[in-house]
Amino acid sequence: MTVKIGVIGTGMIGRDHARRINQVLAGGKIVALSDVNRASAEAVKADIAPDAVVFDTGEELIASPEVEAVLVTSWGATHEQYVLAAIAAGKPCFCEKPLATTAEGAKRIVDAEVAQGKRLVQVGFMRRYDAGYVALKEAVQSHTGAPIMVHAAHRNPTVPEQYITPMAIHDTLIHEIDVFRWLLDDDYVSARVIFPRKAARSHGKLRDPQVVILETAKGVVIDVEIFVNCHYGYDIQCEVVGEDGVARLPEPMAIQMRLGAKLQNRILTDWKDRFVASYDVELDDFLKAAAQGTASGPSSWDGYVAAITSDACVVAQEKEGEAVAISLPARPALYN
Amino acid sequence: MTVKIGVIGTGMIGRDHARRINQVLAGGKIVALSDVNRASAEAVKADIAPDAVVFDTGEELIASPEVEAVLVTSWGATHEQYVLAAIAAGKPCFCEKPLATTAEGAKRIVDAEVAQGKRLVQVGFMRRYDAGYVALKEAVQSHTGAPIMVHAAHRNPTVPEQYITPMAIHDTLIHEIDVFRWLLDDDYVSARVIFPRKAARSHGKLRDPQVVILETAKGVVIDVEIFVNCHYGYDIQCEVVGEDGVARLPEPMAIQMRLGAKLQNRILTDWKDRFVASYDVELDDFLKAAAQGTASGPSSWDGYVAAITSDACVVAQEKEGEAVAISLPARPALYN
Amino acid sequence: MTVKIGVIGTGMIGRDHARRINQVLAGGKIVALSDVNRASAEAVKADIAPDAVVFDTGEELIASPEVEAVLVTSWGATHEQYVLAAIAAGKPCFCEKPLATTAEGAKRIVDAEVAQGKRLVQVGFMRRYDAGYVALKEAVQSHTGAPIMVHAAHRNPTVPEQYITPMAIHDTLIHEIDVFRWLLDDDYVSARVIFPRKAARSHGKLRDPQVVILETAKGVVIDVEIFVNCHYGYDIQCEVVGEDGVARLPEPMAIQMRLGAKLQNRILTDWKDRFVASYDVELDDFLKAAAQGTASGPSSWDGYVAAITSDACVVAQEKEGEAVAISLPARPALYN
Amino acid sequence: MTVKIGVIGTGMIGRDHARRINQVLAGGKIVALSDVNRASAEAVKADIAPDAVVFDTGEELIASPEVEAVLVTSWGATHEQYVLAAIAAGKPCFCEKPLATTAEGAKRIVDAEVAQGKRLVQVGFMRRYDAGYVALKEAVQSHTGAPIMVHAAHRNPTVPEQYITPMAIHDTLIHEIDVFRWLLDDDYVSARVIFPRKAARSHGKLRDPQVVILETAKGVVIDVEIFVNCHYGYDIQCEVVGEDGVARLPEPMAIQMRLGAKLQNRILTDWKDRFVASYDVELDDFLKAAAQGTASGPSSWDGYVAAITSDACVVAQEKEGEAVAISLPARPALYN
């Protein structure tokens, strides 16, 4: 069956997801579009989804009986309202990060979904769909023994002036926060941030790099280097140390070349190239669940926990060196 | 637009391609099925393509006005007749290897397609769609300078008793024969086969391993080790040596683990896992071209040249150590 | 010229160094031996150094006019007295770790050497002579830009019952403590220890693994995983992150094999194999300096700083999670 | 004991070996020097071996009762006469490549040594002492099962104008010829050379690259790419394919760096750096055997077989594509 999809927000990521639905993946069709900038929605209709209806508002789109499931890819501050509306309409909803701009907002979504009694929301934490992380999780479950430590790095070649210290958590570490919970099947109990000297390329309002240390309920210690002025490339590293051995996230596929006295593999420089394949997989997962009237993958709860954890990490930045406790409410049965 | 597809031959590969069209990829829909074993076609209808009509014969399927494009995934000996019928009907046709069981048969297809005046046939040489080979070709074109040598290996853990010496060419080397022509944008002028001592695990009717040496019109020398009793895994290696440097096909993605005093990455053992992603890509390419009423990718001409080259390699096996000339007719303009 | 060497302490490491001097390296000859167990010294004389005189005490050996330089490879608690005696005699002296059992003891050696006015002591921190670390230092100095972070691991397959928590510092981390000061040309200002849950294989009196975080005067943050029950092998990892890029300590040389569905390289399991080549290099360095009547390489000062730092790390173990300040006296000009 | 060594020929390699004996290794001392250019010998005396006597001729040096063993590092055309003289004098003799300039000359040495009744000659095939090849041989003997194929490459960035086609055998392949016999414990039965198109950087009198195919008595097929204008570096590759698996010669130790969007390891460009450590090991082996009045390692017989094989490979170059038989006389018992 083909799920009829409405897209709210047709900027870069919304357009790209529309393309995936209509041109790459089986199982879905874009039937409705909406954007605060109507011309943007019209352009996506013209280029990608000629059969779609353009709605004035996200709420109207959600209300349309033609729309069976919703992609929320609008400006972050509007996510909460559209997701709540989709839940209220009982329609499966894929929401890009962040689920809401505050932990409280995310909590309202969780509460609404729990009240509905079934999973309707998938949050766009695409790393869980990356073939490398999937294989890493399998390696950890099958080979390395129970995890004890994780060593990780999130490096970006450069950031613009408006990227300030807390964004290293909200925009960058957020991916590690979600994917490590999933990888380890665990929750965080504390966060700590240690700042080395500032990198020469870091601009005035940013303390870069930083080392975030997370501890989990099961006693795993995770250290994550965040370095967004690392200059040499976009590079995601992750090593899990278990009772019996160690497993490491693969480098992205690259041709090994021997050139100019160097044995060399390209390193990516643009984050958009790093997890590009996982967007297809996450949307395919969304379509399959939506065809059943539900959602799977990263949940509202995951989005809420990520928000709480991020907030704690930002406090930990301010309390440099100190462990900041992270406490979560009880997990509703819906998310077990 | 959605291309309406008929599948002739619903065995393992036909069923799998039907699944891709209906459940994985955008752009196509299975509307017709046919198999000498009608129950097989009915089963695919039940499981994958409920809207499809089951036809008694491939010819009837091809003739159906509902069918816009054809997948020929039947028994190899029947490929030629169905492909010729599809060409006669002017319908794009994806044909699994081999295009025909003889070079003459492949030539008849080429002639028919040339007479039609446009590309209608894509042959199932999926390696051209593998991300590793695609990246290797890009590396060769952009970095290593003009190719001079290729060192390659095609290793399989084991083969059944019915796999005899010429099958090392027709079933195994056939992939290298096609993909190296594409990789190098070149044609072969001679083949030579050298046999080391027979491996202990090779059964009585098989000389295994062997080293095939191909020379191209541009003067590239290619050595390919074929070793189908290599025991340790399914392993495809390829290194291109150019004027300025060397590029190597990547190993398949695998988690690096440290376990039991070994730094280790898994090696695949089943050929079906090695190029699994490329089947999706080749069919996507077929659907996109079929939507335009034509075909792209590996052509009838490529299938024909592969057949001529294979035949020469088998002669070269018999004339152990001698160079056997490979001569091709002029390439029709359609294939330039 | 050939330096005439006396060895005090002819246990495993003393015997091995005697072998190096007499059978491997040019430039030295064992002329004197001493051990609390005289039979041990006699055995080394018989097997390795037939021309050597066996002395009753280390003091007599040092006093002998035949002895031009001294190796102190006795029980750790006796190092200080022999090194002080060698300094008093004005003879170059190679002392195995630890230089002394307390920071105060090491300080007395520093003071004595400074009073003598020239370098006479080399401490057996052999990692500085490892080809991998030497190349890493060159990479850091020439390519990666100024260091900002170091990620390291020191893993051992297993330890005996008598190995208790502070030994993870004094016997294990001690190597990182010295080699990172040298690698970074920097000093430590604080240490912090974070304990993940205890590994299942860790015995009752040992908290294993642990993560030690050192900060340096230049603002470098170093995280070192110490995991002495890691089970899979003896594994030393070190990655330096600089302003422009990252450099990583090489894996020990190993044959890459494809066997049993694994691409695999051996990992060492015995620490004695890991830096075996560097012992030759450090003693060669000692012989060359001793021939000039002096010493080079790791100094008394380095041994003293390592002792102060170790003590702080042990306090940091006790104050789990807290940063413990490390303050050093002014460095005497002799060690600049 | 210390072996008293005379060096005949004090050019670059002779001087370097003298340095090894006097300044690096235990067990030997240079007591005599000789060179057609007496000033060269005097300079080595001044810089490295102050106690050595300079002789007018190699023959006088060999005759000196002070000299217990001889290094022949003179011009290649003079090797035979000095080695024969050393054998006649019953003195162990290390001879740099080539043992003689012709197979007949090498045969005369073999005959003389056999007549003496004991090993006295070690030929300077240093690769047998390279840690990588030693580990590869161990891997082949212990893990991969009996060898069936070898894939190898010998690449050099560039060569001068005087390097002509046969030198690719006599100066380049000669190392593979010897080391593969040792690695496989086997002998060659045929050689064949295939020429790809000439590389653009190859000068007029050189056909470069070439692929040499050797077959052994045990049925192993070896392909060796020789490419002396490969531009990118000095690169020695070797992969052995056995019944159970594959083993590969390690890359030289290098720091892995992440710089400028490349994951990169340096590749050497100067052949002198590639096997530098193995010169120490081969001379240590010579000293140990010479102390017993004999020789070990690569023998006169090995030098002779290398000469015969090289001659056959040069014929194979001329008979492009044809297999040229290699037949050896019976191996004297002395060399078993």
PDB file of N, CA and C in Angstrom, chain B residues 146-149 151 155 192 194-201 209 211 213 215 218-219 221 223 225 227 229-232 239 241-246 248 321, chain D residues 146-149 151 155 192 194-201 209 211 213 215 218-219 221 223 225 227 230-232 239 241-246 248 321:
ATOM      1  N   ALA B 146      46.289   7.783 -16.183  1.00  0.00           N
ATOM      2  CA  ALA B 146      45.799   6.728 -17.075  1.00  0.00           C
ATOM      3  C   ALA B 146      46.223   5.356 -16.569  1.00  0.00           C
ATOM      4  N   PRO B 147      45.305   4.393 -16.560  1.00  0.00           N
ATOM      5  CA  PRO B 147      45.617   3.049 -16.057  1.00  0.00           C
ATOM      6  C   PRO B 147      46.649   2.324 -16.922  1.00  0.00           C
ATOM      7  N   ILE B 148      47.476   1.536 -16.270  1.00  0.00           N
ATOM      8  CA  ILE B 148      48.481   0.720 -16.964  1.00  0.00           C
ATOM      9  C   ILE B 148      48.334  -0.754 -16.600  1.00  0.00           C
ATOM     10  N   MET B 149      47.990  -1.014 -15.357  1.00  0.00           N
ATOM     11  CA  MET B 149      47.821  -2.393 -14.896  1.00  0.00           C
ATOM     12  C   MET B 149      46.640  -2.469 -13.940  1.00  0.00           C
ATOM     13  N   HIS B 151      45.390  -5.342 -10.917  1.00  0.00           N
ATOM     14  CA  HIS B 151      45.587  -6.601 -10.202  1.00  0.00           C
ATOM     15  C   HIS B 151      44.284  -6.912  -9.481  1.00  0.00           C
ATOM     16  N   ARG B 155      37.531 -14.421  -5.235  1.00  0.00           N
ATOM     17  CA  ARG B 155      37.678 -15.613  -4.397  1.00  0.00           C
ATOM     18  C   ARG B 155      36.342 -16.002  -3.785  1.00  0.00           C
ATOM     19  N   ARG B 192      44.877 -14.885 -21.579  1.00  0.00           N
ATOM     20  CA  ARG B 192      45.848 -15.944 -21.317  1.00  0.00           C
ATOM     21  C   ARG B 192      45.509 -16.496 -19.945  1.00  0.00           C
ATOM     22  N   ILE B 194      46.961 -18.983 -16.769  1.00  0.00           N
ATOM     23  CA  ILE B 194      48.063 -19.736 -16.162  1.00  0.00           C
ATOM     24  C   ILE B 194      47.524 -20.461 -14.938  1.00  0.00           C
ATOM     25  N   PHE B 195      47.828 -21.754 -14.875  1.00  0.00           N
ATOM     26  CA  PHE B 195      47.325 -22.557 -13.761  1.00  0.00           C
ATOM     27  C   PHE B 195      48.441 -22.860 -12.760  1.00  0.00           C
ATOM     28  N   PRO B 196      48.322 -22.384 -11.542  1.00  0.00           N
ATOM     29  CA  PRO B 196      49.218 -22.877 -10.477  1.00  0.00           C
ATOM     30  C   PRO B 196      48.847 -24.331 -10.188  1.00  0.00           C
ATOM     31  N   ARG B 197      49.554 -24.953  -9.277  1.00  0.00           N
ATOM     32  CA  ARG B 197      49.125 -26.280  -8.822  1.00  0.00           C
ATOM     33  C   ARG B 197      47.695 -26.183  -8.305  1.00  0.00           C
ATOM     34  N   LYS B 198      46.993 -27.266  -8.412  1.00  0.00           N
ATOM     35  CA  LYS B 198      45.604 -27.308  -8.000  1.00  0.00           C
ATOM     36  C   LYS B 198      45.492 -27.258  -6.472  1.00  0.00           C
ATOM     37  N   ALA B 199      44.545 -26.488  -5.998  1.00  0.00           N
ATOM     38  CA  ALA B 199      44.339 -26.408  -4.550  1.00  0.00           C
ATOM     39  C   ALA B 199      43.840 -27.756  -4.023  1.00  0.00           C
ATOM     40  N   ALA B 200      44.223 -28.074  -2.813  1.00  0.00           N
ATOM     41  CA  ALA B 200      43.853 -29.363  -2.229  1.00  0.00           C
ATOM     42  C   ALA B 200      42.332 -29.522  -2.133  1.00  0.00           C
ATOM     43  N   ARG B 201      41.628 -28.408  -1.943  1.00  0.00           N
ATOM     44  CA  ARG B 201      40.171 -28.485  -1.799  1.00  0.00           C
ATOM     45  C   ARG B 201      39.433 -28.506  -3.138  1.00  0.00           C
ATOM     46  N   PRO B 209      43.220 -22.872  -8.201  1.00  0.00           N
ATOM     47  CA  PRO B 209      42.873 -21.594  -8.815  1.00  0.00           C
ATOM     48  C   PRO B 209      43.458 -21.440 -10.217  1.00  0.00           C
ATOM     49  N   VAL B 211      45.024 -18.059 -12.932  1.00  0.00           N
ATOM     50  CA  VAL B 211      45.338 -16.648 -13.112  1.00  0.00           C
ATOM     51  C   VAL B 211      45.040 -16.289 -14.563  1.00  0.00           C
ATOM     52  N   ILE B 213      45.070 -13.527 -17.512  1.00  0.00           N
ATOM     53  CA  ILE B 213      45.734 -12.276 -17.872  1.00  0.00           C
ATOM     54  C   ILE B 213      45.084 -11.729 -19.133  1.00  0.00           C
ATOM     55  N   GLU B 215      44.745  -8.496 -21.851  1.00  0.00           N
ATOM     56  CA  GLU B 215      45.368  -7.265 -22.322  1.00  0.00           C
ATOM     57  C   GLU B 215      44.328  -6.462 -23.088  1.00  0.00           C
ATOM     58  N   LYS B 218      44.146  -0.472 -25.163  1.00  0.00           N
ATOM     59  CA  LYS B 218      45.000   0.645 -24.749  1.00  0.00           C
ATOM     60  C   LYS B 218      46.299   0.181 -24.098  1.00  0.00           C
ATOM     61  N   GLY B 219      46.504  -1.146 -24.037  1.00  0.00           N
ATOM     62  CA  GLY B 219      47.773  -1.649 -23.509  1.00  0.00           C
ATOM     63  C   GLY B 219      47.785  -1.922 -22.019  1.00  0.00           C
ATOM     64  N   VAL B 221      47.490  -4.226 -18.859  1.00  0.00           N
ATOM     65  CA  VAL B 221      47.578  -5.647 -18.524  1.00  0.00           C
ATOM     66  C   VAL B 221      46.844  -5.876 -17.205  1.00  0.00           C
ATOM     67  N   ASP B 223      45.726  -8.746 -14.408  1.00  0.00           N
ATOM     68  CA  ASP B 223      45.803 -10.124 -13.912  1.00  0.00           C
ATOM     69  C   ASP B 223      44.701 -10.343 -12.891  1.00  0.00           C
ATOM     70  N   GLU B 225      43.224 -13.233 -10.346  1.00  0.00           N
ATOM     71  CA  GLU B 225      43.229 -14.536  -9.679  1.00  0.00           C
ATOM     72  C   GLU B 225      41.787 -14.982  -9.499  1.00  0.00           C
ATOM     73  N   PHE B 227      39.857 -17.962  -7.603  1.00  0.00           N
ATOM     74  CA  PHE B 227      40.140 -19.028  -6.632  1.00  0.00           C
ATOM     75  C   PHE B 227      38.821 -19.321  -5.914  1.00  0.00           C
ATOM     76  N   ASN B 229      37.938 -22.078  -4.313  1.00  0.00           N
ATOM     77  CA  ASN B 229      38.039 -22.914  -3.114  1.00  0.00           C
ATOM     78  C   ASN B 229      38.961 -22.254  -2.092  1.00  0.00           C
ATOM     79  N   CYS B 230      38.883 -20.929  -2.002  1.00  0.00           N
ATOM     80  CA  CYS B 230      39.851 -20.218  -1.156  1.00  0.00           C
ATOM     81  C   CYS B 230      39.567 -20.420   0.321  1.00  0.00           C
ATOM     82  N   HIS B 231      38.403 -20.954   0.639  1.00  0.00           N
ATOM     83  CA  HIS B 231      38.078 -21.401   1.993  1.00  0.00           C
ATOM     84  C   HIS B 231      37.729 -20.261   2.956  1.00  0.00           C
ATOM     85  N   TYR B 232      38.499 -19.171   2.939  1.00  0.00           N
ATOM     86  CA  TYR B 232      38.358 -18.201   4.034  1.00  0.00           C
ATOM     87  C   TYR B 232      37.204 -17.232   3.848  1.00  0.00           C
ATOM     88  N   GLU B 239      42.866  -3.649  -7.760  1.00  0.00           N
ATOM     89  CA  GLU B 239      43.798  -2.537  -7.620  1.00  0.00           C
ATOM     90  C   GLU B 239      44.162  -2.041  -9.016  1.00  0.00           C
ATOM     91  N   VAL B 241      46.604   0.359 -11.221  1.00  0.00           N
ATOM     92  CA  VAL B 241      47.876   1.085 -11.190  1.00  0.00           C
ATOM     93  C   VAL B 241      47.906   2.033 -12.386  1.00  0.00           C
ATOM     94  N   GLY B 242      48.009   3.312 -12.102  1.00  0.00           N
ATOM     95  CA  GLY B 242      48.029   4.300 -13.176  1.00  0.00           C
ATOM     96  C   GLY B 242      49.355   5.029 -13.248  1.00  0.00           C
ATOM     97  N   GLU B 243      49.415   5.973 -14.134  1.00  0.00           N
ATOM     98  CA  GLU B 243      50.647   6.745 -14.347  1.00  0.00           C
ATOM     99  C   GLU B 243      51.103   7.457 -13.071  1.00  0.00           C
ATOM    100  N   ASP B 244      50.159   7.900 -12.256  1.00  0.00           N
ATOM    101  CA  ASP B 244      50.513   8.733 -11.102  1.00  0.00           C
ATOM    102  C   ASP B 244      50.298   8.063  -9.753  1.00  0.00           C
ATOM    103  N   GLY B 245      49.580   6.941  -9.746  1.00  0.00           N
ATOM    104  CA  GLY B 245      49.327   6.331  -8.451  1.00  0.00           C
ATOM    105  C   GLY B 245      48.436   5.115  -8.586  1.00  0.00           C
ATOM    106  N   VAL B 246      48.028   4.623  -7.451  1.00  0.00           N
ATOM    107  CA  VAL B 246      47.315   3.354  -7.353  1.00  0.00           C
ATOM    108  C   VAL B 246      46.024   3.565  -6.576  1.00  0.00           C
ATOM    109  N   ARG B 248      42.554   1.350  -4.951  1.00  0.00           N
ATOM    110  CA  ARG B 248      42.125   0.005  -4.584  1.00  0.00           C
ATOM    111  C   ARG B 248      40.648   0.014  -4.199  1.00  0.00           C
ATOM    112  N   GLY B 321      48.596 -21.010 -20.924  1.00  0.00           N
ATOM    113  CA  GLY B 321      49.825 -20.222 -21.060  1.00  0.00           C
ATOM    114  C   GLY B 321      49.893 -19.392 -22.330  1.00  0.00           C
TER     115      GLY B 321
ATOM    116  N   ALA D 146      49.633 -24.330   2.703  1.00  0.00           N
ATOM    117  CA  ALA D 146      50.680 -24.351   1.676  1.00  0.00           C
ATOM    118  C   ALA D 146      50.417 -23.284   0.616  1.00  0.00           C
ATOM    119  N   PRO D 147      51.444 -22.536   0.243  1.00  0.00           N
ATOM    120  CA  PRO D 147      51.273 -21.453  -0.739  1.00  0.00           C
ATOM    121  C   PRO D 147      50.888 -21.970  -2.124  1.00  0.00           C
ATOM    122  N   ILE D 148      50.075 -21.194  -2.815  1.00  0.00           N
ATOM    123  CA  ILE D 148      49.667 -21.541  -4.187  1.00  0.00           C
ATOM    124  C   ILE D 148      49.986 -20.399  -5.144  1.00  0.00           C
ATOM    125  N   MET D 149      49.834 -19.174  -4.663  1.00  0.00           N
ATOM    126  CA  MET D 149      50.120 -17.999  -5.509  1.00  0.00           C
ATOM    127  C   MET D 149      50.780 -16.913  -4.670  1.00  0.00           C
ATOM    128  N   HIS D 151      51.300 -12.644  -5.134  1.00  0.00           N
ATOM    129  CA  HIS D 151      51.118 -11.406  -5.912  1.00  0.00           C
ATOM    130  C   HIS D 151      52.040 -10.369  -5.303  1.00  0.00           C
ATOM    131  N   ARG D 155      57.953  -1.250  -6.682  1.00  0.00           N
ATOM    132  CA  ARG D 155      57.753   0.051  -7.329  1.00  0.00           C
ATOM    133  C   ARG D 155      58.769   1.057  -6.818  1.00  0.00           C
ATOM    134  N   ARG D 192      58.356 -15.768 -17.185  1.00  0.00           N
ATOM    135  CA  ARG D 192      57.651 -15.203 -18.334  1.00  0.00           C
ATOM    136  C   ARG D 192      57.504 -13.714 -18.022  1.00  0.00           C
ATOM    137  N   ILE D 194      55.494 -10.125 -19.243  1.00  0.00           N
ATOM    138  CA  ILE D 194      54.447  -9.479 -20.048  1.00  0.00           C
ATOM    139  C   ILE D 194      54.586  -7.971 -19.867  1.00  0.00           C
ATOM    140  N   PHE D 195      54.574  -7.283 -20.996  1.00  0.00           N
ATOM    141  CA  PHE D 195      54.741  -5.836 -20.957  1.00  0.00           C
ATOM    142  C   PHE D 195      53.418  -5.122 -21.217  1.00  0.00           C
ATOM    143  N   PRO D 196      52.912  -4.379 -20.270  1.00  0.00           N
ATOM    144  CA  PRO D 196      51.804  -3.458 -20.574  1.00  0.00           C
ATOM    145  C   PRO D 196      52.349  -2.331 -21.458  1.00  0.00           C
ATOM    146  N   ARG D 197      51.491  -1.432 -21.865  1.00  0.00           N
ATOM    147  CA  ARG D 197      51.988  -0.240 -22.544  1.00  0.00           C
ATOM    148  C   ARG D 197      52.998   0.444 -21.646  1.00  0.00           C
ATOM    149  N   LYS D 198      53.902   1.136 -22.271  1.00  0.00           N
ATOM    150  CA  LYS D 198      54.974   1.811 -21.541  1.00  0.00           C
ATOM    151  C   LYS D 198      54.412   3.020 -20.792  1.00  0.00           C
ATOM    152  N   ALA D 199      54.878   3.199 -19.572  1.00  0.00           N
ATOM    153  CA  ALA D 199      54.441   4.361 -18.801  1.00  0.00           C
ATOM    154  C   ALA D 199      54.972   5.639 -19.433  1.00  0.00           C
ATOM    155  N   ALA D 200      54.210   6.688 -19.337  1.00  0.00           N
ATOM    156  CA  ALA D 200      54.601   7.960 -19.962  1.00  0.00           C
ATOM    157  C   ALA D 200      55.932   8.479 -19.412  1.00  0.00           C
ATOM    158  N   ARG D 201      56.216   8.182 -18.147  1.00  0.00           N
ATOM    159  CA  ARG D 201      57.458   8.685 -17.546  1.00  0.00           C
ATOM    160  C   ARG D 201      58.666   7.797 -17.828  1.00  0.00           C
ATOM    161  N   PRO D 209      56.135  -0.247 -17.093  1.00  0.00           N
ATOM    162  CA  PRO D 209      56.393  -1.364 -16.186  1.00  0.00           C
ATOM    163  C   PRO D 209      56.425  -2.703 -16.906  1.00  0.00           C
ATOM    164  N   VAL D 211      55.385  -7.123 -16.042  1.00  0.00           N
ATOM    165  CA  VAL D 211      54.856  -8.120 -15.115  1.00  0.00           C
ATOM    166  C   VAL D 211      55.643  -9.400 -15.336  1.00  0.00           C
ATOM    167  N   ILE D 213      56.201 -13.306 -14.414  1.00  0.00           N
ATOM    168  CA  ILE D 213      55.477 -14.444 -13.848  1.00  0.00           C
ATOM    169  C   ILE D 213      56.439 -15.609 -13.690  1.00  0.00           C
ATOM    170  N   GLU D 215      57.108 -19.486 -12.123  1.00  0.00           N
ATOM    171  CA  GLU D 215      56.473 -20.702 -11.610  1.00  0.00           C
ATOM    172  C   GLU D 215      57.518 -21.507 -10.869  1.00  0.00           C
ATOM    173  N   LYS D 218      57.152 -26.442  -6.894  1.00  0.00           N
ATOM    174  CA  LYS D 218      55.969 -26.930  -6.168  1.00  0.00           C
ATOM    175  C   LYS D 218      54.661 -26.460  -6.792  1.00  0.00           C
ATOM    176  N   GLY D 219      54.767 -25.709  -7.920  1.00  0.00           N
ATOM    177  CA  GLY D 219      53.548 -25.304  -8.622  1.00  0.00           C
ATOM    178  C   GLY D 219      52.984 -23.965  -8.201  1.00  0.00           C
ATOM    179  N   VAL D 221      52.473 -20.094  -8.555  1.00  0.00           N
ATOM    180  CA  VAL D 221      52.578 -19.057  -9.592  1.00  0.00           C
ATOM    181  C   VAL D 221      52.742 -17.700  -8.892  1.00  0.00           C
ATOM    182  N   ASP D 223      53.244 -13.608  -9.507  1.00  0.00           N
ATOM    183  CA  ASP D 223      53.287 -12.474 -10.432  1.00  0.00           C
ATOM    184  C   ASP D 223      53.886 -11.280  -9.712  1.00  0.00           C
ATOM    185  N   GLU D 225      54.794  -7.306 -10.309  1.00  0.00           N
ATOM    186  CA  GLU D 225      54.820  -6.051 -11.069  1.00  0.00           C
ATOM    187  C   GLU D 225      56.116  -5.326 -10.739  1.00  0.00           C
ATOM    188  N   PHE D 227      57.711  -1.715 -11.501  1.00  0.00           N
ATOM    189  CA  PHE D 227      57.304  -0.415 -12.049  1.00  0.00           C
ATOM    190  C   PHE D 227      58.242   0.626 -11.429  1.00  0.00           C
ATOM    191  N   CYS D 230      56.946   4.639 -11.040  1.00  0.00           N
ATOM    192  CA  CYS D 230      55.577   4.694 -10.507  1.00  0.00           C
ATOM    193  C   CYS D 230      55.255   6.059  -9.905  1.00  0.00           C
ATOM    194  N   HIS D 231      56.283   6.878  -9.710  1.00  0.00           N
ATOM    195  CA  HIS D 231      56.090   8.278  -9.338  1.00  0.00           C
ATOM    196  C   HIS D 231      55.738   8.494  -7.867  1.00  0.00           C
ATOM    197  N   TYR D 232      54.818   7.707  -7.323  1.00  0.00           N
ATOM    198  CA  TYR D 232      54.277   8.073  -6.009  1.00  0.00           C
ATOM    199  C   TYR D 232      55.133   7.647  -4.835  1.00  0.00           C
ATOM    200  N   GLU D 239      51.821 -10.456  -1.379  1.00  0.00           N
ATOM    201  CA  GLU D 239      50.681 -11.182  -0.805  1.00  0.00           C
ATOM    202  C   GLU D 239      50.826 -12.654  -1.172  1.00  0.00           C
ATOM    203  N   VAL D 241      49.028 -16.326  -1.205  1.00  0.00           N
ATOM    204  CA  VAL D 241      47.728 -16.999  -1.142  1.00  0.00           C
ATOM    205  C   VAL D 241      47.979 -18.481  -0.917  1.00  0.00           C
ATOM    206  N   GLY D 242      47.471 -18.980   0.200  1.00  0.00           N
ATOM    207  CA  GLY D 242      47.672 -20.392   0.518  1.00  0.00           C
ATOM    208  C   GLY D 242      46.373 -21.158   0.512  1.00  0.00           C
ATOM    209  N   GLU D 243      46.467 -22.409   0.849  1.00  0.00           N
ATOM    210  CA  GLU D 243      45.289 -23.284   0.873  1.00  0.00           C
ATOM    211  C   GLU D 243      44.192 -22.760   1.804  1.00  0.00           C
ATOM    212  N   ASP D 244      44.583 -22.131   2.905  1.00  0.00           N
ATOM    213  CA  ASP D 244      43.609 -21.755   3.931  1.00  0.00           C
ATOM    214  C   ASP D 244      43.392 -20.258   4.068  1.00  0.00           C
ATOM    215  N   GLY D 245      44.279 -19.467   3.470  1.00  0.00           N
ATOM    216  CA  GLY D 245      44.115 -18.039   3.653  1.00  0.00           C
ATOM    217  C   GLY D 245      45.232 -17.261   2.988  1.00  0.00           C
ATOM    218  N   VAL D 246      45.231 -15.991   3.255  1.00  0.00           N
ATOM    219  CA  VAL D 246      46.115 -15.048   2.565  1.00  0.00           C
ATOM    220  C   VAL D 246      46.876 -14.246   3.611  1.00  0.00           C
ATOM    221  N   ARG D 248      49.785 -10.916   4.003  1.00  0.00           N
ATOM    222  CA  ARG D 248      50.323  -9.778   3.251  1.00  0.00           C
ATOM    223  C   ARG D 248      51.464  -9.125   4.035  1.00  0.00           C
ATOM    224  N   GLY D 321      56.245 -12.711 -23.349  1.00  0.00           N
ATOM    225  CA  GLY D 321      55.042 -13.543 -23.283  1.00  0.00           C
ATOM    226  C   GLY D 321      55.323 -15.028 -23.199  1.00  0.00           C
TER     227      GLY D 321
END
